[in-house]
Coordinates of C-alpha atoms in Angstrom, one line a residue:
Chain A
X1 CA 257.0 266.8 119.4
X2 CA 258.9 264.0 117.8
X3 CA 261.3 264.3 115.4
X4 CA 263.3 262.6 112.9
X5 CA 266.8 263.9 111.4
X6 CA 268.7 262.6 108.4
X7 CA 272.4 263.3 107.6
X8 CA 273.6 264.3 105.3
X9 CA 271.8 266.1 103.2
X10 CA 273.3 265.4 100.3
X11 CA 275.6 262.7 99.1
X12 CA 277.9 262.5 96.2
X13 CA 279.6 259.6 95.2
X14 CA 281.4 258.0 92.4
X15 CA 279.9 254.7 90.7
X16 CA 281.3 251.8 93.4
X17 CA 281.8 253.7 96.5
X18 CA 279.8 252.8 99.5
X19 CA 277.1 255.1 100.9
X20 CA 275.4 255.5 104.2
X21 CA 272.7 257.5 105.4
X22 CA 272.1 258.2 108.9
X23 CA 268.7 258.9 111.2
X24 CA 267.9 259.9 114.7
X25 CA 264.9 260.5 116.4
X26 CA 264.6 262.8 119.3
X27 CA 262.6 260.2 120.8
X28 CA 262.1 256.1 121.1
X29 CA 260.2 254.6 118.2
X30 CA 258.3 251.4 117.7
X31 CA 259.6 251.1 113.9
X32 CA 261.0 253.0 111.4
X33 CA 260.7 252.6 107.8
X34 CA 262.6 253.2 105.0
X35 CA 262.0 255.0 101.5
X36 CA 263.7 255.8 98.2
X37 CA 262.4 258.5 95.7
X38 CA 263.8 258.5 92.4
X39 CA 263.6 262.2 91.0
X40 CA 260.3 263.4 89.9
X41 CA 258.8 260.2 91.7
X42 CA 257.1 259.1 94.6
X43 CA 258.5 257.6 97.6
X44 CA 258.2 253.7 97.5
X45 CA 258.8 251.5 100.6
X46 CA 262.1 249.7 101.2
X47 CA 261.5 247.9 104.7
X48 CA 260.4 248.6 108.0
X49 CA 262.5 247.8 111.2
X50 CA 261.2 247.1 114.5
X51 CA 263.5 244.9 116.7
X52 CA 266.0 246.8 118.6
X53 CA 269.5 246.3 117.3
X54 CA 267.8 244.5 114.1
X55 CA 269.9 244.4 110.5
X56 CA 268.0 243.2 107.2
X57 CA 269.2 242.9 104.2
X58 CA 268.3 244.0 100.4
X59 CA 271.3 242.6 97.9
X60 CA 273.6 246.0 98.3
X61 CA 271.4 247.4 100.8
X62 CA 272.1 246.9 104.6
X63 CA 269.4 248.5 107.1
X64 CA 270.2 248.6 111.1
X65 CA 267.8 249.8 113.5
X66 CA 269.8 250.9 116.6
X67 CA 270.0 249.2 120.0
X68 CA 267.8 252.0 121.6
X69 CA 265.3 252.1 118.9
X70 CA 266.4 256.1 118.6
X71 CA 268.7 255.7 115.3
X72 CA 268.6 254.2 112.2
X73 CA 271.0 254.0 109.2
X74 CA 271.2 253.0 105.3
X75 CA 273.9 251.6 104.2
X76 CA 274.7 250.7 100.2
X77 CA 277.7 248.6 99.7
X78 CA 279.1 249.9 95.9
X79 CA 276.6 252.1 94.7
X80 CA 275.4 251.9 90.7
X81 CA 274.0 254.8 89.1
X82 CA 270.4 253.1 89.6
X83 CA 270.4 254.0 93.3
X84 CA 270.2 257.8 92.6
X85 CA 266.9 259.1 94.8
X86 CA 266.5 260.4 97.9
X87 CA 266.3 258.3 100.4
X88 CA 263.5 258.8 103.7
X89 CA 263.5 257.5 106.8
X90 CA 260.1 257.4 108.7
X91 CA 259.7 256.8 112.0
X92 CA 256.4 255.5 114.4
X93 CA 257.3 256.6 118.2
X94 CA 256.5 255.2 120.8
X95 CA 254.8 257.8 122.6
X96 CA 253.5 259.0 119.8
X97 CA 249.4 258.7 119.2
X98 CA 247.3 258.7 116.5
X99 CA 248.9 258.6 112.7
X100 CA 251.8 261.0 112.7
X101 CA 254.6 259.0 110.9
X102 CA 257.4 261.4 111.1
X103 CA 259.5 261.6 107.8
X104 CA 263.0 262.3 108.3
X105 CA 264.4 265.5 105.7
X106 CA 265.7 262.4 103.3
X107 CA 269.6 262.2 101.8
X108 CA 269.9 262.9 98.2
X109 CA 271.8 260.8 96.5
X110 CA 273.9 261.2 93.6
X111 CA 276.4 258.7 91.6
X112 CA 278.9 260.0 89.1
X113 CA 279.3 257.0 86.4
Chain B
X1 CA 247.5 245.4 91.1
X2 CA 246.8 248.8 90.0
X3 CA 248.8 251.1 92.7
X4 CA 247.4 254.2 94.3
X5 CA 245.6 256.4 91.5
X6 CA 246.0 260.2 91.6
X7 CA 243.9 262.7 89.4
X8 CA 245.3 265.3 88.0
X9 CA 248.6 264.3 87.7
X10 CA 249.5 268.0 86.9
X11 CA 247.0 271.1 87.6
X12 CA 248.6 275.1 87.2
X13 CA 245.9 277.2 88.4
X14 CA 245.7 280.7 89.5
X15 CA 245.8 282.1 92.6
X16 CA 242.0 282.3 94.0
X17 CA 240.8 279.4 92.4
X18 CA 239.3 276.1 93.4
X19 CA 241.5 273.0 93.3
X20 CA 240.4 269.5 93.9
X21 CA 242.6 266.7 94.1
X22 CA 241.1 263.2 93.4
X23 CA 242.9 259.7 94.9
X24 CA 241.5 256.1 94.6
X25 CA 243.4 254.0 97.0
X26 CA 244.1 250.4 97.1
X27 CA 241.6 248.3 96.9
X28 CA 241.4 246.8 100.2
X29 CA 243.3 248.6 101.5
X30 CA 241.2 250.9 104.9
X31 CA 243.8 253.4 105.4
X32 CA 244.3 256.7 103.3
X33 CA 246.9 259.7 103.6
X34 CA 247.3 262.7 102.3
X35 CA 251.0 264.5 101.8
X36 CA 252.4 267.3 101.1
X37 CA 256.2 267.4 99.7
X38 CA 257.9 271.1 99.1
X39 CA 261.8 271.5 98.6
X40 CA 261.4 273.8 102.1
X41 CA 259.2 271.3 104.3
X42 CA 259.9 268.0 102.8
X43 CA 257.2 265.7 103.3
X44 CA 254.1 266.4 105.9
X45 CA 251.2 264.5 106.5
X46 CA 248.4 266.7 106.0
X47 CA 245.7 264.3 107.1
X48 CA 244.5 260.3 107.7
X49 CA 241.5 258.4 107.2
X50 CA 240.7 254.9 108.5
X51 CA 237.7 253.4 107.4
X52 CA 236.7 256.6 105.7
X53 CA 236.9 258.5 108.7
X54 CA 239.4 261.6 109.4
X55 CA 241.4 260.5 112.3
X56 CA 244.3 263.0 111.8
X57 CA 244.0 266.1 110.3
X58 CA 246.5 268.1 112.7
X59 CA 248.7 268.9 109.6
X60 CA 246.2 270.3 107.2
X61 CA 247.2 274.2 106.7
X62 CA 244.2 276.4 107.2
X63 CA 240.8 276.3 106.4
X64 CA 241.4 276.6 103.0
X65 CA 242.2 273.2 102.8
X66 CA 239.7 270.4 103.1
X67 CA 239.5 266.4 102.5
X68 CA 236.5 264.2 102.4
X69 CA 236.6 260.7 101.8
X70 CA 232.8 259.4 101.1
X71 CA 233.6 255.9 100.3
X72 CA 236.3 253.2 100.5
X73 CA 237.5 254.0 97.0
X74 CA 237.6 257.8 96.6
X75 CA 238.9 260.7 98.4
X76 CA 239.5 264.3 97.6
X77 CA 241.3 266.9 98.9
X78 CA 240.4 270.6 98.0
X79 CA 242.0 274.3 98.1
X80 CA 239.4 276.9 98.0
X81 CA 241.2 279.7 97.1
X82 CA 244.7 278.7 96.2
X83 CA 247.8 280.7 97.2
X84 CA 250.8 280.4 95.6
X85 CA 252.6 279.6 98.8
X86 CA 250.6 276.2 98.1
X87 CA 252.4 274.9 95.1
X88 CA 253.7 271.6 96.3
X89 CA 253.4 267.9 94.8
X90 CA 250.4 266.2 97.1
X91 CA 251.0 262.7 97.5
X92 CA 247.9 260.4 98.6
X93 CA 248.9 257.3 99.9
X94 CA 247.0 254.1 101.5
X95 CA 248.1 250.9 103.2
X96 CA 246.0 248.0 104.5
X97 CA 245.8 249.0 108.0
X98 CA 247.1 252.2 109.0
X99 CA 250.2 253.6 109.0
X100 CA 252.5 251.0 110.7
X101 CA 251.9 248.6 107.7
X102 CA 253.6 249.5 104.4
X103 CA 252.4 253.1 103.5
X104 CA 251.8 252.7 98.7
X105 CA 252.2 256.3 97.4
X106 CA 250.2 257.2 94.9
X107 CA 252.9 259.6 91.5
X108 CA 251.5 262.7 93.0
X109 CA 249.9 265.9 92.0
X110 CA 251.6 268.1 90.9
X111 CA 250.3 272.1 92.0
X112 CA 251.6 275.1 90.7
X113 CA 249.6 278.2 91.6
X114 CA 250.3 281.5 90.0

């Protein structure tokens, strides 16, 4: 079955470094979304990509969907202590029927002030 | 708007007993999820409804576990017994029209089974 992986895990940073979170699927999606949790939260939408080889933007945050529609990646330019979460990627394949919107492992973030 | 509304937002039980888990989804909106997150699984969708009807229930557990949703505005899901091995936080969820539209999460409920 389809699957999504995120790397890394876990991501430590101090307050104004960059940060990017990676994810592949193990097969070709339609879209992929993203998500942040903030600890003891729920996951809340970011954006959803579709368009292979698409970027969108979100002030610090820069989204890419790859040109294959297999990858995906997160990237935060100068992180503040407010983007501490983990962040999900979820992914819709193409051969995939039904509902099953496959959540990647997510990348917890933390940001040392 | 109100968002996704989850009852009880915190339920410890023991093992054996009944849990029910309430959602209200958005109004309007025709699609509902249920989730499950653990530290060891991470998130997995444990079943969908559109329109009120289950289309997906392929990750629900066992037979323990069971979700009805008899209107547009309600849904449940239930444990009957509970296992420890089922403490988790269950996230419903909805979005206007299935799951390749924006998927609202409801806080969660929080299950700890002893």
């Amino acid at each position: 079955g389809q699957q999504v992986m995120q790397i890394p895990q876990y991501q430590h940073v101090q307050e104004g470094e960059d940060f990017t979170t990676y994810c592949n699927s193990s097969t070709t999606l339609s879209n992929i979304q993203w998500y942040k949790q903030r600890p003891g939260g729920h996951p809340v939408f970011l954006i959803q990509l579709v368009k292979s080889g698409e970027v969108k933007k979100q002030k610090r945050l820069t989204f890419q969907f790859g040109e294959a529609k297999k990858n995906s990646s997160l990237h935060i330019t100068a992180t503040q202590t407010t983007d501490v979460g983990t962040y999900f990627c979820a992914g819709w394949g193409k051969e995939t029927s039904g509902s099953r919107l496959t959540f990647g492992e997510g990348t917890q973030l933390t940001v040392n002030p | 708007d109100a968002g996704v509304i989850q009852s009880p937002r915190h339920e410890v039980t023991e093992m054996g007993q009944e849990v029910t888990l309430r959602c209200k989804p958005i109004s309007g909106h025709n699609s509902l999820f249920w989730y499950r997150q653990t530290m060891m699984r991470g998130l997995e969708l444990l079943i969908y409804f559109n329109n009120n009807v289950p289309i997906d229930d392929s990750g629900m557990p066992e037979d323990r576990f069971s979700a009805k949703m008899p209107n547009a505005s309600f849904s449940t899901l239930k444990i009957q017994p509970s296992e420890p091995r089922d403490s988790a936080v269950y996230f419903c969820a909805s979005s206007l029209r299935g799951p390749w539209f924006t998927i609202y999460f409801g806080e969660g409920s929080w299950l700890t089974v002893v």
